[in-house]
C-alpha cells in the first residue's frame, strides 16, 4: 500500500512523525492451523502542515477490517454498556423530545447504544457494515442497515426516512479515511437543528499518557479540538460543544451543528486555548511523543525479560485491538507472554495478529493464576481489578504500561 502525504481532510501535506513499522490488522485473530498469508502494512503516523490533523500515512482497505467476522463486541464490558445507556438516555431527554424524532448511528456494532432508543419506541437506524455484529443488534430489536456510511448511504436514508435529529458515532468516525464523504453525508442528513455527536480517543490524552497503543489500523485519525473545528468548517458544520469523557483511556465527545445554528459553548474556546498553549500539534510535542514511545518499549521489554529470566509466568489480559501495536512494535512473543485471556468468543482459540500468542477464555486465567498479568485492556482497569480480586489475593501482580511501565 502506498504511503500518501496528502491530508485526507484538506489536501495539505502530512509530515510523518513516528513509524511503528510492519503491523498486522489489529482485529485479525488467526485460527492456529490457518495457512492464509497474513496481511501487513506500514503503521506510521503524521500531522498535516495545514490543518494539523493527525492521521495514518497508509490506509488499509475498509473491507479487510470490517466484515462478517469482525470480532469486537461493544457490549463486552459493563463500563461501556453503562456508558452507552447513559448516552442514549441523555439524548432522549434533550435532543429527542420533539415530534417523532429520528436517530442515526454510524457504527452501531451490537446495538449497545441504540437498544435504549429502540426500547423507547423511537425511530432510529444503525449503519453497520460488519455483518456478524449487525445481526446481534437486529436480534435485539434495533433497526440496522448493513452498509458503510458515506455520502450515498446518507442520501438513501433521507429518501426512506427523512432527516435526522441526532447522528451519533462512537469509536467509528475516527476509523474512516474517506471522512469528506461522511461529513457531506452527515450535513445532508441532519435536520436544520440536528446535531452530529461523536466520541473518539483524544490525541491530547494519547500524548500525555504515551498511550501509543491507540495507534493502529482502525484508528485512522487522532483528533484534537483544533483539527476537528477546522475540519467541520470545511463542510458547512460548526463545532458547538466538546466534553471530556473518561472512557477508553481518555476521549472527547464532539458536537457539530449546521454553521450558525447553535451558539458554541465556552468549553470549545477553553479547549482551543489549552491546545494552543501546550503546543499540541507542534513538532516538539510530536518528537517528544516518539521519544516517550521508544522509552516505553525499552522498559516493558526489560521488565518482561527479567520476569522470564526469574522463571515467572506472565499472561496478557484482554486481547484488545490496541494490544496488536504493543505486541508487534515491542516484539513480544509466546516466550514472554504465555497466552492472552479474553472474554470475546470470536477471539478465543485463535492467535493474536502478528505475534501469534494464543487467546484463551477467562477460565484459563485462574487455572492456575499466573504470577503476573500484563493489562492490555487498561482502559477497563477498574472493572477488571474489581472482578479479578482473587488474582491479587493469590499473590498475583498486574503490569501496566500506561502512562508508564510499572507493576501495579
Ligand atoms: N460504536 C461502537 C462502540 O463505540 O463500541 C463500535 C465501535 S467499533 C471499534 C467500530 C465499528 O465501526 C465497527 O463495528 C465497524 O464495523 C464500524 N464501521 C467501520 N466503518 C464504518 C462506516 N463507514 N460506517 C459505519 N460503520 C462503520
Ligand atoms: P477494548 O479495550 O477495545 O474495549 O477491548 C477490550 C477487550 O478486552 C475485549 O476483547 C474484551 C476484553 N475484556 C476481557 O477479556 N475481560 C474484561 O473483563 C473486559 C472488561 C474486557
Ligand atoms: Zn490537512
Short mmCIF file of N, CA, C and O in Angstrom, two decimals, residues 7 85 94 173 215 354 364 387 399:
data_model
loop_
_atom_site.label_atom_id
_atom_site.label_comp_id
_atom_site.label_asym_id
_atom_site.label_seq_id
_atom_site.Cartn_x
_atom_site.Cartn_y
_atom_site.Cartn_z
N UNK A 7 -3.13 15.18 2.89
CA UNK A 7 -4.08 15.16 4.02
C UNK A 7 -5.46 14.73 3.53
O UNK A 7 -5.96 15.25 2.54
N UNK A 85 -25.74 3.41 27.63
CA UNK A 85 -27.13 3.56 28.11
C UNK A 85 -27.34 5.01 28.57
O UNK A 85 -28.36 5.63 28.28
N UNK A 94 -33.02 15.27 25.82
CA UNK A 94 -32.54 16.56 25.31
C UNK A 94 -32.90 16.73 23.83
O UNK A 94 -33.92 17.35 23.50
N UNK A 173 -16.06 7.20 13.80
CA UNK A 173 -15.77 8.31 12.88
C UNK A 173 -14.25 8.41 12.64
O UNK A 173 -13.81 8.63 11.51
N UNK A 215 -2.74 3.86 18.52
CA UNK A 215 -2.43 3.98 17.09
C UNK A 215 -2.45 2.57 16.49
O UNK A 215 -1.62 1.72 16.84
N UNK A 354 -0.16 -11.10 14.13
CA UNK A 354 1.27 -10.81 14.08
C UNK A 354 2.08 -11.62 15.08
O UNK A 354 2.88 -12.47 14.69
N UNK A 364 -9.11 -19.98 31.70
CA UNK A 364 -7.68 -20.31 31.65
C UNK A 364 -6.87 -19.42 32.60
O UNK A 364 -5.81 -19.82 33.09
N UNK A 387 -13.19 -7.29 39.38
CA UNK A 387 -13.65 -8.64 39.03
C UNK A 387 -12.61 -9.71 39.40
O UNK A 387 -12.95 -10.84 39.72
N UNK A 399 0.66 -5.86 35.64
CA UNK A 399 1.65 -4.98 35.00
C UNK A 399 0.89 -3.99 34.13
O UNK A 399 0.04 -4.40 33.33
#
